[in-house]
């Protein structure tokens, strides 16, 4: 072969070699970039001090120290994460985003709206007896709190009915600082807080807030758009635990909801929520606005211990209770672990509350602001605010009540919804025990009727976890084990509107059984992480798949509850 021939052969091979080398170099560069790309993780370990030492050894500084769950939030690249996993037993969770529970503003613009919530939940007798929630502090883990005054001689969120200062300021969990005021850009937190504790009066002399004398504290973990990270929310919960005895923080309102990405006991935010409940704080969470389909309860409403609240509406006829109904946006159970949720429902349709004119929500929906201080809004966020106010009234009357006792009495005294045939108008997976009723909650003497089959200490230690009593039958309908056909939810026969609805107490002698009993002899369904599905099983020995549901992708945000149409 001539030299020219050899040169002709070498040329294409050299070209191919160069191309291959380029591809290889690009691949190396991409892999290097991927390995060096950082992401925020929540890293937990049984040895918290050693975990912090290992983080420090990598010359890293955590963005959040979350001692409440033996964890830190820290930005890591893949190489650093792998190093930690090799040298320490850790649990790794992405620092997910969370969003608030709101409500889309559709309806009629009003000026100085009427106070209707206290009539809907029968709170007027408590107010007549001078129970206004005195001495109890409610914390709002939300977008912050504006110290808005109402229209009645300065009353509102800053002072109580007697003119006494009741505002403890705001802890900013995002920037880790405390102030006596709040730069509340969203408006969501102020609106929810005003439903629970507004000391202002309407033009008819009726007070707006359920517990107008309750003290208020803001815990700001969400930005102007109602978004937060897990780490910020957990840091807010940890702060609440640190100050609870100093300011008598007995109630913690969580009007936000996000997708369930794991069993409740594996979620780091839920672990912090359980710690708060264990420490004696009554946690009230919104069910979320992703209803009315089943299995739409999110985080942290899926924690079985706490009080999860759905929403009903007076249907724009506050003087006619017969057309009151469950809000179609209200999320429904059961949870992935088989627990009945929500436990209770409360007014959440077109509620009027305080909101500054320059708040972002007002800017987006000016037609529902009165031009002064009041804004009309729907959502399970607002319903949670109602129940937080009710809990404050209960704790004012009896400060010795534990969170489990509060939950028990709320559910024992609730009024279930019936249709005009005398049948349950909604499933227990939609309405829980029914509509909250203040008068009956304050006279209830029920005890040992909530969370009795659960052990929160063992749960948090990781020694034992729990499944609820819910199941699904051969027809694909949900039911509660051990109860009759009345508790079967026929998904194609859900009454969210047509018949006359009457909320009355009680719907069965054994109405509390469904929430006391946890399934012990069978696993009703399990999480299949590999295929990203929930697999429902009638029997753990059987391999028949009855129900399959995709779970949220790990990148899905959690926010204050999504906007919904006004109801």
Coordinates of C-alpha atoms in Angstrom, one line a residue:
X1 CA 0.0 0.0 0.0
X2 CA 1.4 3.4 -1.0
X3 CA 2.0 6.2 1.5
X4 CA -0.8 8.2 -0.1
X5 CA -3.2 5.3 0.5
X6 CA -2.3 5.0 4.1
X7 CA -2.8 8.8 4.5
X8 CA -6.3 8.4 3.0
X9 CA -7.1 5.7 5.5
X10 CA -5.7 7.7 8.5
X11 CA -7.7 10.8 7.7
X12 CA -11.2 9.4 8.3
X13 CA -10.0 7.4 11.3
X14 CA -8.5 10.5 12.8
X15 CA -11.7 12.5 12.1
X16 CA -13.7 9.7 13.8
X17 CA -11.3 9.7 16.7
X18 CA -11.5 13.4 17.1
X19 CA -15.3 13.2 17.2
X20 CA -15.3 10.4 19.7
X21 CA -12.8 12.2 21.9
X22 CA -15.1 15.3 21.7
X23 CA -18.1 13.3 22.7
X24 CA -16.1 11.7 25.5
X25 CA -14.9 15.1 26.8
X26 CA -18.5 16.6 26.5
X27 CA -19.8 13.6 28.5
X28 CA -17.1 14.1 31.1
X29 CA -18.0 17.8 31.3
X30 CA -21.7 17.0 31.7
X31 CA -21.1 14.4 34.3
X32 CA -18.8 16.8 36.2
X33 CA -21.5 19.5 36.0
X34 CA -24.2 17.2 37.2
X35 CA -21.9 16.0 40.1
X36 CA -21.1 19.6 41.0
X37 CA -24.7 20.8 40.8
X38 CA -26.0 21.5 44.3
X39 CA -29.5 20.9 45.6
X40 CA -31.1 21.6 49.0
X41 CA -31.6 18.4 51.0
X42 CA -33.0 17.7 54.5
X43 CA -30.5 15.2 56.0
X44 CA -31.4 13.5 59.3
X45 CA -29.5 11.1 61.5
X46 CA -30.0 9.4 64.8
X47 CA -26.7 10.9 65.8
X48 CA -27.4 14.6 65.3
X49 CA -24.1 15.9 66.6
X50 CA -22.1 13.5 64.4
X51 CA -24.1 14.6 61.4
X52 CA -23.2 18.2 62.0
X53 CA -19.5 17.2 62.4
X54 CA -19.6 15.4 59.0
X55 CA -21.2 18.4 57.4
X56 CA -18.6 20.7 58.8
X57 CA -15.8 18.4 57.7
X58 CA -17.0 18.9 54.1
X59 CA -16.6 22.7 54.7
X60 CA -20.4 23.1 54.4
X61 CA -22.7 25.4 56.4
X62 CA -26.3 24.2 56.8
X63 CA -29.0 26.7 55.8
X64 CA -31.2 25.4 58.6
X65 CA -30.5 23.4 61.8
X66 CA -33.6 21.4 62.4
X67 CA -32.9 19.8 65.8
X68 CA -36.6 19.1 66.2
X69 CA -36.2 16.2 63.8
X70 CA -32.4 15.6 64.2
X71 CA -31.8 17.1 60.8
X72 CA -30.2 19.9 58.9
X73 CA -31.0 21.5 55.6
X74 CA -27.9 21.9 53.5
X75 CA -27.0 22.4 49.8
X76 CA -25.0 19.4 48.5
X77 CA -23.7 18.1 45.2
X78 CA -23.9 14.5 44.3
X79 CA -20.4 13.8 45.4
X80 CA -20.9 15.3 48.8
X81 CA -24.1 13.5 49.3
X82 CA -22.5 10.1 48.3
X83 CA -19.7 10.9 50.8
X84 CA -22.2 11.4 53.6
X85 CA -24.1 8.3 52.8
X86 CA -20.9 6.2 52.9
X87 CA -19.8 7.5 56.2
X88 CA -23.0 7.9 58.2
X89 CA -26.4 6.3 58.4
X90 CA -28.7 9.1 57.2
X91 CA -32.2 9.7 55.8
X92 CA -32.2 12.0 52.8
X93 CA -35.2 14.1 51.6
X94 CA -35.3 16.9 49.1
X95 CA -36.1 20.2 50.6
X96 CA -39.5 20.3 48.9
X97 CA -41.5 23.5 48.3
X98 CA -44.8 24.1 50.0
X99 CA -47.7 26.4 49.2
X100 CA -50.6 27.9 51.2
X101 CA -54.3 27.0 51.0
X102 CA -56.2 29.9 49.5
X103 CA -59.3 30.4 47.5
X104 CA -60.1 31.9 44.2
X105 CA -62.1 35.2 44.5
X106 CA -65.3 34.8 42.6
X107 CA -68.5 36.4 44.0
X108 CA -69.9 39.8 44.9
X109 CA -68.0 42.8 46.1
X110 CA -69.1 43.9 49.5
X111 CA -68.5 46.9 51.8
X112 CA -68.2 46.3 55.5
X113 CA -69.6 42.7 55.2
X114 CA -71.8 41.0 57.8
X115 CA -70.3 38.7 60.4
X116 CA -71.9 35.3 59.8
X117 CA -69.4 32.6 60.8
X118 CA -70.2 32.7 64.5
X119 CA -73.9 32.1 63.8
X120 CA -73.0 29.2 61.5
X121 CA -71.0 27.4 64.2
X122 CA -73.2 28.4 67.1
X123 CA -70.5 30.5 68.9
X124 CA -72.8 33.3 70.0
X125 CA -73.7 31.5 73.4
X126 CA -70.0 31.3 74.2
X127 CA -69.6 35.0 73.5
X128 CA -72.7 35.8 75.6
X129 CA -71.0 34.0 78.5
X130 CA -67.9 36.2 78.0
X131 CA -65.7 33.4 76.5
X132 CA -63.7 35.2 73.8
X133 CA -60.6 33.0 73.9
X134 CA -58.8 35.0 76.5
X135 CA -55.4 33.8 77.7
X136 CA -54.7 31.5 74.7
X137 CA -52.2 32.2 71.9
X138 CA -52.8 31.0 68.4
X139 CA -49.8 30.7 66.1
X140 CA -50.3 31.1 62.3
X141 CA -47.6 29.3 60.3
X142 CA -48.3 31.2 57.1
X143 CA -47.2 34.4 55.2
X144 CA -47.0 36.6 58.2
X145 CA -49.5 38.9 60.0
X146 CA -50.3 42.5 59.5
X147 CA -51.4 44.3 62.7
X148 CA -54.5 45.6 61.0
X149 CA -57.0 47.5 62.9
X150 CA -60.7 47.1 62.1
X151 CA -63.3 49.8 61.9
X152 CA -64.4 49.9 65.5
X153 CA -62.2 52.2 67.5
X154 CA -58.9 50.4 66.6
X155 CA -60.1 46.9 67.3
X156 CA -58.9 44.2 64.9
X157 CA -55.8 42.0 65.1
X158 CA -53.7 44.3 67.3
X159 CA -56.0 44.6 70.3
X160 CA -58.8 42.6 71.9
X161 CA -62.4 43.6 72.7
X162 CA -61.2 45.4 75.8
X163 CA -58.5 47.4 74.0
X164 CA -55.6 45.3 75.3
X165 CA -52.6 44.5 73.1
X166 CA -52.8 40.9 72.0
X167 CA -50.2 40.7 69.2
X168 CA -46.9 38.9 70.0
X169 CA -45.2 39.9 66.8
X170 CA -43.9 37.7 64.0
X171 CA -41.1 35.2 63.8
X172 CA -39.6 35.1 60.3
X173 CA -38.5 31.5 59.7
X174 CA -37.2 32.4 56.3
X175 CA -34.6 34.9 57.7
X176 CA -34.5 33.5 61.2
X177 CA -35.4 36.7 63.0
X178 CA -38.1 38.1 65.3
X179 CA -39.9 41.5 64.9
X180 CA -42.9 43.3 66.5
X181 CA -44.3 43.9 63.1
X182 CA -44.7 41.9 59.9
X183 CA -44.1 42.8 56.3
X184 CA -47.0 40.6 55.1
X185 CA -46.9 40.9 51.3
X186 CA -49.3 38.1 50.5
X187 CA -52.4 38.8 52.7
X188 CA -53.2 35.1 53.2
X189 CA -51.9 34.8 56.7
X190 CA -53.6 38.0 57.9
X191 CA -56.9 36.9 56.4
X192 CA -56.8 33.4 58.1
X193 CA -55.8 35.0 61.4
X194 CA -58.6 37.5 61.3
X195 CA -61.2 34.8 60.9
X196 CA -60.0 33.2 64.1
X197 CA -59.2 36.3 66.1
X198 CA -60.6 39.6 64.6
X199 CA -61.9 41.8 67.4
X200 CA -63.7 44.1 65.0
X201 CA -67.5 44.4 64.9
X202 CA -69.7 44.6 61.8
X203 CA -72.4 47.2 61.3
X204 CA -74.9 45.1 63.3
X205 CA -72.7 44.9 66.4
X206 CA -71.6 41.3 65.8
X207 CA -67.9 40.4 66.3
X208 CA -66.1 38.9 63.4
X209 CA -63.6 36.6 65.1
X210 CA -64.4 33.3 66.6
X211 CA -62.0 34.0 69.5
X212 CA -61.5 37.8 69.3
X213 CA -59.6 38.0 72.6
X214 CA -57.1 35.2 71.7
X215 CA -53.5 36.4 71.4
X216 CA -51.9 36.0 68.0
X217 CA -48.4 35.3 66.8
X218 CA -47.2 35.1 63.2
X219 CA -44.7 32.5 62.0
X220 CA -43.7 33.6 58.5
X221 CA -42.5 30.7 56.4
X222 CA -44.2 31.5 53.1
X223 CA -43.4 34.3 50.6
X224 CA -45.6 36.7 48.8
X225 CA -46.7 34.0 46.4
X226 CA -47.6 31.6 49.2
X227 CA -44.5 29.4 48.6
X228 CA -42.1 28.0 51.1
X229 CA -39.6 25.2 51.6
X230 CA -39.9 22.3 54.0
X231 CA -36.9 23.6 55.9
X232 CA -38.5 27.0 56.6
X233 CA -41.7 25.4 57.7
X234 CA -40.0 23.0 60.0
X235 CA -37.9 25.8 61.5
X236 CA -41.1 27.7 62.2
X237 CA -42.5 24.7 64.0
X238 CA -39.4 24.4 66.1
X239 CA -39.6 28.0 67.1
X240 CA -43.2 27.5 68.2
X241 CA -42.0 24.7 70.5
X242 CA -39.3 26.9 71.9
X243 CA -41.7 29.8 72.9
X244 CA -44.9 27.9 73.6
X245 CA -44.6 28.1 77.4
X246 CA -43.5 31.7 77.4
X247 CA -46.5 33.0 75.4
X248 CA -49.0 30.1 76.1
X249 CA -49.0 29.1 72.5
X250 CA -51.6 26.3 72.6
X251 CA -52.9 26.3 69.0
X252 CA -50.9 26.2 65.8
X253 CA -52.8 26.8 62.5
X254 CA -51.4 25.3 59.3
X255 CA -53.4 26.5 56.3
X256 CA -51.3 24.9 53.7
X257 CA -51.2 21.6 51.9
X258 CA -48.9 19.7 49.6
X259 CA -48.8 16.3 47.9
X260 CA -48.1 13.2 49.9
X261 CA -44.8 11.8 48.7
X262 CA -44.4 9.0 51.2
X263 CA -46.0 7.4 54.2
X264 CA -46.9 10.1 56.8
X265 CA -44.2 8.9 59.2
X266 CA -41.4 9.3 56.7
X267 CA -42.2 12.9 55.7
X268 CA -39.8 15.3 57.6
X269 CA -42.4 18.1 57.8
X270 CA -45.0 15.6 59.2
X271 CA -42.4 14.5 61.8
X272 CA -42.1 18.1 63.1
X273 CA -45.9 18.4 63.2
X274 CA -46.1 15.2 65.3
X275 CA -43.5 16.7 67.6
X276 CA -45.7 19.8 68.1
X277 CA -48.7 17.6 68.9
X278 CA -46.7 15.5 71.3
X279 CA -45.5 18.6 73.1
X280 CA -49.1 19.7 73.8
X281 CA -49.9 22.1 70.9
X282 CA -53.2 21.5 69.2
X283 CA -52.3 21.5 65.5
X284 CA -55.1 22.5 63.1
X285 CA -54.4 21.9 59.4
X286 CA -56.5 22.6 56.3
X287 CA -57.6 19.5 54.3
X288 CA -56.5 21.2 51.0
X289 CA -58.5 22.5 48.0
X290 CA -57.9 19.6 45.7
X291 CA -61.3 17.9 46.2
X292 CA -63.8 16.5 45.8
X293 CA -62.1 13.3 44.7
X294 CA -61.0 10.7 47.3
X295 CA -57.4 10.5 48.5
X296 CA -56.7 14.2 47.9
X297 CA -55.7 15.0 51.5
X298 CA -52.1 16.2 51.5
X299 CA -49.2 17.1 53.9
X300 CA -49.6 17.9 56.8
X301 CA -53.3 17.1 56.9
X302 CA -52.5 13.4 56.4
X303 CA -51.0 13.2 59.9
X304 CA -53.5 10.9 61.7
X305 CA -53.0 12.6 65.1
X306 CA -53.9 16.2 64.3
X307 CA -57.2 17.9 63.4
X308 CA -57.7 18.2 59.7
X309 CA -60.4 20.6 58.5
X310 CA -62.6 20.5 55.4
X311 CA -64.9 23.3 54.2
X312 CA -68.6 23.9 53.9
X313 CA -70.5 26.9 52.7
X314 CA -73.8 28.7 53.5
X315 CA -74.4 28.9 49.7
X316 CA -74.7 32.7 50.0
X317 CA -77.9 32.4 52.1
X318 CA -76.7 32.9 55.7
X319 CA -80.2 32.9 57.1
X320 CA -81.3 29.6 55.5
X321 CA -79.4 26.6 56.9
X322 CA -81.2 24.1 54.7
X323 CA -79.1 24.8 51.6
X324 CA -75.7 24.8 53.4
X325 CA -73.5 22.3 51.7
X326 CA -70.0 20.8 51.5
X327 CA -67.7 22.9 49.3
X328 CA -66.8 21.1 46.1
X329 CA -63.1 22.1 46.4
X330 CA -62.7 20.5 49.9
X331 CA -60.2 17.6 49.8
X332 CA -61.4 14.2 50.9
X333 CA -59.9 11.1 52.4
X334 CA -59.0 8.4 53.1
X335 CA -55.2 9.0 53.4
X336 CA -52.8 6.5 51.7
X337 CA -52.4 4.8 55.1
X338 CA -56.2 4.3 55.4
X339 CA -57.1 7.0 57.9
X340 CA -60.4 8.9 57.7
X341 CA -59.8 12.5 56.9
X342 CA -60.9 15.3 57.4
X343 CA -62.0 14.9 61.0
X344 CA -64.3 17.9 60.8
X345 CA -65.6 20.6 58.5
X346 CA -66.1 24.3 59.1
X347 CA -67.3 27.4 57.1
X348 CA -64.9 28.1 54.3
X349 CA -67.0 29.7 51.6
X350 CA -66.7 33.4 50.7
X351 CA -65.6 34.4 54.2
X352 CA -64.7 38.0 54.9
X353 CA -61.5 38.8 56.7
X354 CA -59.0 41.6 57.1
X355 CA -56.5 42.2 54.4
X356 CA -54.4 45.2 53.5
X357 CA -55.2 47.0 50.2
X358 CA -51.6 46.6 48.9
X359 CA -51.4 42.8 49.6
X360 CA -50.6 40.7 46.5
X361 CA -53.9 38.8 46.7
X362 CA -55.8 42.1 46.7
X363 CA -53.8 43.3 43.7
X364 CA -54.7 40.1 41.8
X365 CA -58.4 40.2 42.8
X366 CA -59.3 43.8 43.6
X367 CA -63.0 43.1 42.9
X368 CA -63.3 41.3 46.3
X369 CA -61.7 43.9 48.4
X370 CA -64.0 46.5 49.9
X371 CA -61.5 49.3 49.3
X372 CA -60.7 49.5 53.0
X373 CA -59.8 46.5 55.2
X374 CA -62.0 43.5 54.2
X375 CA -61.5 40.9 51.5
X376 CA -63.8 37.9 50.6
X377 CA -62.1 34.6 50.1
X378 CA -62.9 30.8 50.0
X379 CA -60.8 27.8 50.9
X380 CA -60.0 25.2 53.5
X381 CA -57.4 27.7 54.8
X382 CA -60.3 29.8 56.1
X383 CA -62.1 26.7 57.5
X384 CA -59.0 25.8 59.5
X385 CA -58.9 29.4 60.9
X386 CA -62.4 28.9 62.1
X387 CA -61.5 25.7 64.0
X388 CA -58.4 27.3 65.5
X389 CA -60.6 29.9 67.0
X390 CA -63.0 27.3 68.3
X391 CA -60.1 25.4 70.0
X392 CA -59.1 28.7 71.7
X393 CA -62.6 29.0 73.2
X394 CA -62.3 25.4 74.4
X395 CA -58.9 26.0 76.0
X396 CA -60.1 29.2 77.6
X397 CA -62.9 27.3 79.3
X398 CA -60.7 24.3 80.3
X399 CA -57.0 25.0 80.0
X400 CA -56.2 21.5 81.2
X401 CA -57.4 19.8 77.9
X402 CA -54.8 17.9 76.0
X403 CA -54.6 17.9 72.2
X404 CA -56.2 14.4 72.1
X405 CA -59.0 15.6 74.4
X406 CA -59.7 18.7 72.3
X407 CA -59.9 16.5 69.1
X408 CA -62.2 14.0 70.9
X409 CA -64.7 16.7 72.0
X410 CA -64.7 18.5 68.7
X411 CA -65.6 15.3 66.9
X412 CA -68.0 14.1 69.5
X413 CA -70.0 17.4 69.3
X414 CA -69.9 17.9 65.5
X415 CA -73.1 17.9 63.5
X416 CA -73.2 15.5 60.5
X417 CA -75.0 16.5 57.3
X418 CA -78.1 14.5 56.4
X419 CA -80.2 14.8 53.3
X420 CA -84.0 15.0 53.3
X421 CA -84.3 11.2 53.4
X422 CA -82.6 11.1 56.7
X423 CA -79.4 9.6 55.2
X424 CA -75.9 10.9 55.5
X425 CA -75.5 13.5 52.8
X426 CA -71.8 13.0 52.5
X427 CA -69.3 10.3 53.3
X428 CA -67.2 10.4 56.5
X429 CA -64.3 10.7 54.1
X430 CA -65.7 14.0 53.0
X431 CA -67.3 15.5 56.1
X432 CA -65.6 13.5 58.9
X433 CA -67.8 13.8 62.0
X434 CA -69.5 16.8 60.5
X435 CA -69.8 20.6 61.0
X436 CA -68.0 22.1 64.1
X437 CA -70.4 23.3 66.7
X438 CA -69.1 25.6 69.5
X439 CA -71.9 25.3 72.0
X440 CA -71.9 21.5 71.9
X441 CA -68.1 21.3 72.0
X442 CA -68.0 23.4 75.1
X443 CA -70.5 21.2 76.9
X444 CA -69.1 17.9 75.7
X445 CA -67.6 15.7 78.4
X446 CA -66.3 13.0 76.0
X447 CA -62.9 11.5 76.7
X448 CA -60.6 8.8 75.3
X449 CA -62.2 8.9 71.9
X450 CA -59.4 10.2 69.7
X451 CA -56.1 8.6 68.7
X452 CA -56.6 5.8 71.2
X453 CA -55.2 3.1 68.9
X454 CA -52.1 5.2 68.1
X455 CA -48.9 5.7 70.0
X456 CA -47.2 8.9 68.9
X457 CA -44.0 8.2 70.9
X458 CA -43.5 4.9 69.3
X459 CA -44.3 6.4 66.0
X460 CA -41.7 9.1 66.3
X461 CA -39.1 6.7 67.6
X462 CA -39.7 4.6 64.5
X463 CA -40.6 1.5 66.5
X464 CA -44.2 1.2 65.3
X465 CA -46.3 2.9 62.6
X466 CA -50.0 2.8 62.0
X467 CA -52.6 2.1 59.3
X468 CA -56.2 3.3 59.5
X469 CA -59.5 1.4 59.3
X470 CA -60.4 2.4 55.7
X471 CA -60.6 0.0 52.9
X472 CA -62.1 -0.4 49.4
X473 CA -64.6 -3.0 48.4
X474 CA -65.0 -5.1 45.2
X475 CA -67.1 -2.4 43.6
X476 CA -64.3 0.2 44.1
X477 CA -66.1 2.1 46.9
X478 CA -64.4 3.1 50.1
X479 CA -65.7 2.0 53.5
X480 CA -64.7 1.9 57.1
X481 CA -64.0 -1.6 58.5
X482 CA -66.4 -2.7 61.2
X483 CA -69.2 -0.3 60.3
X484 CA -72.3 -0.9 58.2
X485 CA -73.3 0.0 54.7
X486 CA -74.1 3.6 55.8
X487 CA -70.3 4.2 55.9
X488 CA -69.7 3.0 52.3
X489 CA -68.8 5.9 50.0
X490 CA -70.2 5.1 46.6
X491 CA -68.1 7.4 44.4
X492 CA -70.7 7.7 41.7
X493 CA -73.4 8.8 44.2
X494 CA -71.8 11.7 46.1
X495 CA -74.3 14.4 47.1
X496 CA -72.5 17.7 46.8
X497 CA -75.5 19.7 46.0
X498 CA -79.2 18.9 45.2
X499 CA -81.1 17.7 48.2
X500 CA -81.9 19.6 51.3
X501 CA -78.9 19.4 53.7
X502 CA -79.4 19.5 57.4
X503 CA -76.4 19.5 59.8
X504 CA -77.5 17.8 63.0
X505 CA -76.0 15.8 65.9
X506 CA -75.2 12.8 65.8
X507 CA -75.3 10.4 63.0
X508 CA -74.8 7.1 64.9
X509 CA -74.3 5.7 68.4
X510 CA -71.0 4.4 67.3
X511 CA -70.1 7.5 65.3
X512 CA -66.6 7.7 66.9
X513 CA -65.6 4.1 66.2
X514 CA -64.1 4.9 62.8
X515 CA -61.6 7.2 64.2
X516 CA -60.5 5.2 67.1
X517 CA -59.7 1.9 65.5
X518 CA -56.5 1.3 63.5
X519 CA -56.2 -1.8 61.4
X520 CA -53.9 -4.3 63.1
X521 CA -54.2 -7.6 61.3
X522 CA -53.9 -6.6 57.7
X523 CA -52.1 -4.0 55.7
X524 CA -54.8 -2.5 53.5
X525 CA -52.5 -1.0 51.0
X526 CA -48.9 -0.3 50.6
X527 CA -46.6 2.2 48.9
X528 CA -44.7 0.9 45.9
X529 CA -41.8 3.4 45.6
X530 CA -40.2 1.6 42.7
X531 CA -43.1 2.1 40.4
X532 CA -44.3 5.4 41.9
X533 CA -47.8 4.1 42.7
X534 CA -50.1 3.4 45.5
X535 CA -51.3 -0.2 45.4
X536 CA -54.5 -1.1 47.2
X537 CA -54.9 -4.6 48.5
X538 CA -57.8 -6.3 50.2
X539 CA -55.4 -8.9 51.8
X540 CA -51.7 -8.8 52.2
X541 CA -51.4 -12.4 51.0
X542 CA -53.4 -11.7 47.9
X543 CA -51.6 -10.2 44.9
X544 CA -54.8 -8.7 43.4
X545 CA -54.4 -5.0 42.7
X546 CA -57.7 -3.3 43.4
X547 CA -56.8 0.3 43.1
X548 CA -53.8 2.1 41.7
X549 CA -53.0 5.7 42.0
X550 CA -49.9 7.7 41.0
X551 CA -48.3 9.7 43.8
X552 CA -46.9 13.2 43.4
X553 CA -43.6 13.6 41.7
X554 CA -40.8 14.7 44.0
X555 CA -40.5 18.0 42.2
X556 CA -44.1 19.0 42.9
X557 CA -44.4 22.2 44.9
X558 CA -46.3 22.6 48.1
X559 CA -48.0 26.0 48.6
X560 CA -50.7 27.7 50.5
X561 CA -53.8 25.9 49.2
X562 CA -54.5 26.6 45.6
X563 CA -57.1 29.1 44.5
X564 CA -60.6 27.9 44.2
X565 CA -63.8 29.3 42.9
X566 CA -65.8 31.3 45.5
X567 CA -68.6 29.2 47.0

